[in-house]
Tab-separated table of C-alpha atoms in Angstrom:
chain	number	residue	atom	x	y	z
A	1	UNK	CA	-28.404	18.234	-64.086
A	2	UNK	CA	-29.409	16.544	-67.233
A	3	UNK	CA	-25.678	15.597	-68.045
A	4	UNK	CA	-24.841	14.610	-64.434
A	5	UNK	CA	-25.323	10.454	-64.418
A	6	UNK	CA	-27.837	8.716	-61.683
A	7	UNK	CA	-25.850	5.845	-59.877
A	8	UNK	CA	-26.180	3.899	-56.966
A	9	UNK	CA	-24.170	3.963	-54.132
A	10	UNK	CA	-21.096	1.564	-53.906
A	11	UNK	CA	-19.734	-0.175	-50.770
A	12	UNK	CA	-16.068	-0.934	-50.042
A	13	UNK	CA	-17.518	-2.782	-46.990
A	14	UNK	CA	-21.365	-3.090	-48.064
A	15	UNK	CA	-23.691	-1.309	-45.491
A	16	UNK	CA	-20.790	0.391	-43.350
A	17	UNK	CA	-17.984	2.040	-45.741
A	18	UNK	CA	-19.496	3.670	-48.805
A	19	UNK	CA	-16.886	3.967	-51.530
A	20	UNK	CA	-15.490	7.133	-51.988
A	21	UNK	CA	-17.091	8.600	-49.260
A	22	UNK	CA	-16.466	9.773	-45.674
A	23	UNK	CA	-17.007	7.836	-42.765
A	24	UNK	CA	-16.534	8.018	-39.287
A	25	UNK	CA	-15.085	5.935	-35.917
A	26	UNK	CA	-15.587	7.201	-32.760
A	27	UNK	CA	-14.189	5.704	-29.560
A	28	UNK	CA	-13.000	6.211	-26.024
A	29	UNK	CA	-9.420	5.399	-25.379
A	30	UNK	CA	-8.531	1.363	-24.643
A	31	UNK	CA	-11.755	0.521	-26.791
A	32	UNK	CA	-9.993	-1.412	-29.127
A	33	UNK	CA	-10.241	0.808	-32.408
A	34	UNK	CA	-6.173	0.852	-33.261
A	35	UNK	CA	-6.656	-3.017	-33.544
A	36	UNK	CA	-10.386	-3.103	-35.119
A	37	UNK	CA	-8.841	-0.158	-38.295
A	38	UNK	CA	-5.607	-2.540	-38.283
A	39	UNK	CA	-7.167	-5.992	-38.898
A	40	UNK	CA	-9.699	-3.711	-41.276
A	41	UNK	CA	-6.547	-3.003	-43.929
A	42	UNK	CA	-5.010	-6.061	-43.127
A	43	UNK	CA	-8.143	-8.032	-44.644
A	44	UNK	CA	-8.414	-5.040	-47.692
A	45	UNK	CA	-4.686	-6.001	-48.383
A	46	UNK	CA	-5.507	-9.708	-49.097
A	47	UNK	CA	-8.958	-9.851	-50.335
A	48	UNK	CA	-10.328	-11.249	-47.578
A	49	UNK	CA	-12.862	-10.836	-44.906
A	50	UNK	CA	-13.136	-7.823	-42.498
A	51	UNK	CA	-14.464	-7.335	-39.179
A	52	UNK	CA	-17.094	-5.782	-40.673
A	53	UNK	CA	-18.598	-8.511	-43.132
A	54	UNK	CA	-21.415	-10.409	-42.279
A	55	UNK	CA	-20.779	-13.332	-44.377
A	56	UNK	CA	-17.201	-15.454	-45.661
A	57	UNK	CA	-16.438	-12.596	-48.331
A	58	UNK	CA	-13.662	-12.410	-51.121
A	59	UNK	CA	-12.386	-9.321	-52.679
A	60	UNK	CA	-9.608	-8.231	-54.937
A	61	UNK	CA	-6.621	-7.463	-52.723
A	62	UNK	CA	-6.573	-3.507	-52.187
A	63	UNK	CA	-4.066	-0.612	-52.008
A	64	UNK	CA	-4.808	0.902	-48.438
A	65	UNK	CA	-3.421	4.100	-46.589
A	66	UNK	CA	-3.229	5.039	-43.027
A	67	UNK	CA	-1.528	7.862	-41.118
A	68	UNK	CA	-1.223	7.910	-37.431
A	69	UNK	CA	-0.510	10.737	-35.448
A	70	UNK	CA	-0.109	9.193	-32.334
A	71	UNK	CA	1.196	5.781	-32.590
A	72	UNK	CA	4.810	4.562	-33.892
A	73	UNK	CA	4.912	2.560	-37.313
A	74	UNK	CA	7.914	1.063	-36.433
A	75	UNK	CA	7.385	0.667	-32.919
A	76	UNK	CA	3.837	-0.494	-32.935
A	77	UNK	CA	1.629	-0.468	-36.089
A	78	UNK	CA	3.639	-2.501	-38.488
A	79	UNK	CA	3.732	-5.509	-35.471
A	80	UNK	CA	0.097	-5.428	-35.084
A	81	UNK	CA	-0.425	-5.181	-38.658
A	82	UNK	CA	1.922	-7.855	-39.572
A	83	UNK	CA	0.060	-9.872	-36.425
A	84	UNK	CA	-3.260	-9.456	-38.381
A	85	UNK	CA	-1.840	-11.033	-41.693
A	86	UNK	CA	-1.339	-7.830	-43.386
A	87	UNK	CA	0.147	-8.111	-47.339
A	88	UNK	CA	2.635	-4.633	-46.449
A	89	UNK	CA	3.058	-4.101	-50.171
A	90	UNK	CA	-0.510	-3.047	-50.603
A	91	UNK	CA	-0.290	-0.919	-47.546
A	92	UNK	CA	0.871	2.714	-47.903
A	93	UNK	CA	2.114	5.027	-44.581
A	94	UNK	CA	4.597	7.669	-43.530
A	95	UNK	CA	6.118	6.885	-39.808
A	96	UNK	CA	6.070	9.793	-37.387
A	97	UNK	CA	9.944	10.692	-37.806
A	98	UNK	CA	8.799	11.467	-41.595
A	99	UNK	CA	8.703	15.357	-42.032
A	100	UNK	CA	6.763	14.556	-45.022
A	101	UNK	CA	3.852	13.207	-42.766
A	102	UNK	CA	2.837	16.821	-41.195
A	103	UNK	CA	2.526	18.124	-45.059
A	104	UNK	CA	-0.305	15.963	-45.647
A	105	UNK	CA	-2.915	18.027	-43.608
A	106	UNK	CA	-6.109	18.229	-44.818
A	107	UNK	CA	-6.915	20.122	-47.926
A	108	UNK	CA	-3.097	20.478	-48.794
A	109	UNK	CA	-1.978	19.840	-52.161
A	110	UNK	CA	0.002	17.392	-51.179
A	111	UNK	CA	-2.433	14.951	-49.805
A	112	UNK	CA	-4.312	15.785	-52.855
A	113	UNK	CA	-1.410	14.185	-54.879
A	114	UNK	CA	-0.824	11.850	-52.690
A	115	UNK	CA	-4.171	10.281	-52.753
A	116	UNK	CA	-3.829	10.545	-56.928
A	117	UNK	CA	-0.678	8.890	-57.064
A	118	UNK	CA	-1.613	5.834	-54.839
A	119	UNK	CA	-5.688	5.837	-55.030
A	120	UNK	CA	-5.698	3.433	-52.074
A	121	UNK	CA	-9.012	1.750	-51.648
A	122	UNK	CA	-9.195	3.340	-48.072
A	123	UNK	CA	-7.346	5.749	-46.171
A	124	UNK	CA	-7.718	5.675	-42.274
A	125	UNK	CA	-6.790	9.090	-40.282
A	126	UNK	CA	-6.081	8.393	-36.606
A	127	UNK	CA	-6.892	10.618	-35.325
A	128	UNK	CA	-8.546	13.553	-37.463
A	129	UNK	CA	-7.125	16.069	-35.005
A	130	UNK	CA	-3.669	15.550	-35.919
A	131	UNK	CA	-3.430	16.576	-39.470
A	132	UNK	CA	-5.956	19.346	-39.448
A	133	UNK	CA	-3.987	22.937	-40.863
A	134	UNK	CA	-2.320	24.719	-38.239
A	135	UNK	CA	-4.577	26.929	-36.348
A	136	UNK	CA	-7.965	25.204	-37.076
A	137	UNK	CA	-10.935	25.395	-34.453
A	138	UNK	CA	-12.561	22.279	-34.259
A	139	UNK	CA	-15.826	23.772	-32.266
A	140	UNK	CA	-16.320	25.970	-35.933
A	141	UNK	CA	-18.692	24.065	-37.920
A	142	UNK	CA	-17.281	26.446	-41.155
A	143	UNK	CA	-13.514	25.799	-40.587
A	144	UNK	CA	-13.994	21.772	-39.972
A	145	UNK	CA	-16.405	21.658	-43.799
A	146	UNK	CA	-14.192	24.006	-45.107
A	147	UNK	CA	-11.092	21.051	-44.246
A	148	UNK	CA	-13.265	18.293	-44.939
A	149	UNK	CA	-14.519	19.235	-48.673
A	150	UNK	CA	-11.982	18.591	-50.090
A	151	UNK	CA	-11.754	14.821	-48.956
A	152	UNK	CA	-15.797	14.446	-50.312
A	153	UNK	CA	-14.434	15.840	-53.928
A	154	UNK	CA	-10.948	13.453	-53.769
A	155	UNK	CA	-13.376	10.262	-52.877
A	156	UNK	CA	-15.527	11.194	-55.585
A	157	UNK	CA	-13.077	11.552	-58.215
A	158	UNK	CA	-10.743	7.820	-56.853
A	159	UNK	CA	-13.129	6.245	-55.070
A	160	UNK	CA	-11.443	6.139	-52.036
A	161	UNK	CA	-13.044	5.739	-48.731
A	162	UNK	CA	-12.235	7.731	-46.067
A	163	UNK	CA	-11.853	6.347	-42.211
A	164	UNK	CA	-11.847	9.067	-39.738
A	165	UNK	CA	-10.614	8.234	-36.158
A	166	UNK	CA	-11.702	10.698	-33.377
A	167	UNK	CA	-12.388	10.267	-29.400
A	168	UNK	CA	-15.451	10.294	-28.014
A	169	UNK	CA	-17.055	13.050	-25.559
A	170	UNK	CA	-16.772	12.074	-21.995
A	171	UNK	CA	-18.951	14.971	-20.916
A	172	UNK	CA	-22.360	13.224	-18.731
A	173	UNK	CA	-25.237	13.119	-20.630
A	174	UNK	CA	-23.677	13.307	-24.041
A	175	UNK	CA	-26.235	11.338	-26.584
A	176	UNK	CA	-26.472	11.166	-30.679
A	177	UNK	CA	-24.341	13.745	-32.312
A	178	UNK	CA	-22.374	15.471	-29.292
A	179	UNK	CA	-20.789	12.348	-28.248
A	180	UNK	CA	-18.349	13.267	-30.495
A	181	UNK	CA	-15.348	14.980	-28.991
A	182	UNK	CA	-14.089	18.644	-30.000
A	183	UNK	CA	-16.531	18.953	-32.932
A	184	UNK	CA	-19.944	17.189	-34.007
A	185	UNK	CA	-19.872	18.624	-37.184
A	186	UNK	CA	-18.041	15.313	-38.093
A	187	UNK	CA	-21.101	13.768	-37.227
A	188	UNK	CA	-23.009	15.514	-39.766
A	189	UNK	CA	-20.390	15.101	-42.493
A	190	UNK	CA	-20.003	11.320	-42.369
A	191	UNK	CA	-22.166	9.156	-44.675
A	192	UNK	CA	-21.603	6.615	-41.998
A	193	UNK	CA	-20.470	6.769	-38.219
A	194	UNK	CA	-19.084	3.878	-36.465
A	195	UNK	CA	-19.003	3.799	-32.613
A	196	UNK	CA	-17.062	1.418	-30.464
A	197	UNK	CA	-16.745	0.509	-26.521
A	198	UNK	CA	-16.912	-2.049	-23.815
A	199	UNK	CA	-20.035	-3.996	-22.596
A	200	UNK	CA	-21.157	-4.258	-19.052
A	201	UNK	CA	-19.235	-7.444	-18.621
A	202	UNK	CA	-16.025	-5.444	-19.630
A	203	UNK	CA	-15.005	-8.401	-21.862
A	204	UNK	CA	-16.693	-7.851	-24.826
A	205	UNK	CA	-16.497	-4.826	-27.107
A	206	UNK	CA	-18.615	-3.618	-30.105
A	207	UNK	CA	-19.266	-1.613	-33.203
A	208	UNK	CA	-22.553	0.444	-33.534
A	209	UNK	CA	-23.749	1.750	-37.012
A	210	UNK	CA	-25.387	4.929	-34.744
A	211	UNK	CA	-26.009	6.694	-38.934
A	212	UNK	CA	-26.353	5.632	-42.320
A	213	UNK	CA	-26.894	7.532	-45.000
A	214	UNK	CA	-26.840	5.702	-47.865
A	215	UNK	CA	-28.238	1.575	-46.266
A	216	UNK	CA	-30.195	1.327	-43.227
A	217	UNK	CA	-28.316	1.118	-39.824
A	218	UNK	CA	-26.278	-2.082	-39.473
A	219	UNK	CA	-26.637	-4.737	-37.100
A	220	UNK	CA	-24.365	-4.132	-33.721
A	221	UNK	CA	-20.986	-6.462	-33.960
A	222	UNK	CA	-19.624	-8.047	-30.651
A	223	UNK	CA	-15.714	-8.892	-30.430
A	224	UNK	CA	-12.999	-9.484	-28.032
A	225	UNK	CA	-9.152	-8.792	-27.560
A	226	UNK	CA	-7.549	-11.908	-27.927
A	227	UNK	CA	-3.945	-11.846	-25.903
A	228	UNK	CA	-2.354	-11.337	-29.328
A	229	UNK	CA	-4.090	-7.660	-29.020
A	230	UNK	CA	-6.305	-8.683	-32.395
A	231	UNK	CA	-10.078	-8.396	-32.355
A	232	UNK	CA	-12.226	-11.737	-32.814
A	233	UNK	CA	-15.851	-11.416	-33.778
A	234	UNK	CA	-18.344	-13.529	-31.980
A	235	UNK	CA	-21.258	-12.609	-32.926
């Protein structure tokens, strides 16, 4: 232990994404979280302020990555991204009609490389599900650590940050960690976990800090849809 340094944590986004670590959002479907991660990179690419800041922040425009296993790049992502001010060069992807894509499953060499070659700043997964190895159980606490590790060691050694998207559990009574969907072991691996839905008044959406591991739980963010599909923080 003795040659292992003491540092303190580092934020990407200080008090919600810890820098080269895991974290976690968690949603029900029509919540708004395709938009919130998209205006997120869009802001990392040019150095500017995300949803997430609480003050006017500048930055040094980023490298981000994102794969989606669900929606079109072409069809869909690259609008809404381009919509949100997005600088594309700093923004790394592989559209679903890539066969390259379904190699980079988690713990797979080739993400490994990948995430060498481009060190992006952050690298959003939406959702987890759909680039876990073939044949995974997500309900087994050892198979979803055993996929996961390796993301903890690549953060470590390029300080990237790690967005993981997943759906929420539906089931009644659901609270804390089994609001997750298919597996709350995700719960447990996250340094932080970001949930997002709709108010009473079915107008106004948010982001909840529900854990922190490394800053104390952040203050709840409010936000709407604006008809261009992009979220707007208001308070």
């Amino acid at each position: 232990l003795d040659a292992i340094p003491e540092e303190e944590a580092q934020w990407l986004i200080p008090g919600w994404l810890p820098q080269g670590q895991l974290a976690l959002l968690a949603a029900d479907g029509g919540t708004g979280k395709t938009g919130f991660w998209c205006q997120l990179l869009a802001a990392l690419s040019r150095g500017e302020s995300t949803l997430l800041d609480t003050e006017k922040t500048t930055r040094p425009p980023l490298t981000a990555a994102f794969f989606s296993a669900e929606d079109s790049v072409r069809k869909k992502l690259k609008k809404r991204l381009r919509l949100c001010g997005a600088r594309m060069v700093n923004l790394v992807t592989l559209d679903l009609s890539s066969p390259a894509l379904w190699d980079l499953r988690l713990g797979s060499k080739e993400l490994a490389q990948f995430i060498g070659a481009y060190r992006p700043a952050l690298w959003v997964l939406d959702p987890i599900q759909g680039f876990l190895p073939d044949g995974v159980n997500m309900a087994s606490r050892n198979e979803i650590r055993a996929c996961l590790a390796p993301l903890i060691s690549l953060g470590e050694e390029y300080g990237t940050a790690f967005l993981l998207v997943c759906h929420t559990n539906k089931r009644a009574g659901a609270w804390g960690r089994t609001r997750l969907a298919d597996s709350a072991d995700l719960w447990d691996i996250a340094r932080s976990v970001i949930m997002a839905g709709i108010t009473e008044d079915r107008s106004t959406r948010y982001l909840s800090n529900e854990k922190n591991n490394y800053s104390q739980l952040q203050e709840t963010i409010l936000f709407t849809i604006g008809q261009n599909g992009l979220p707007q923080r208001i308070g």
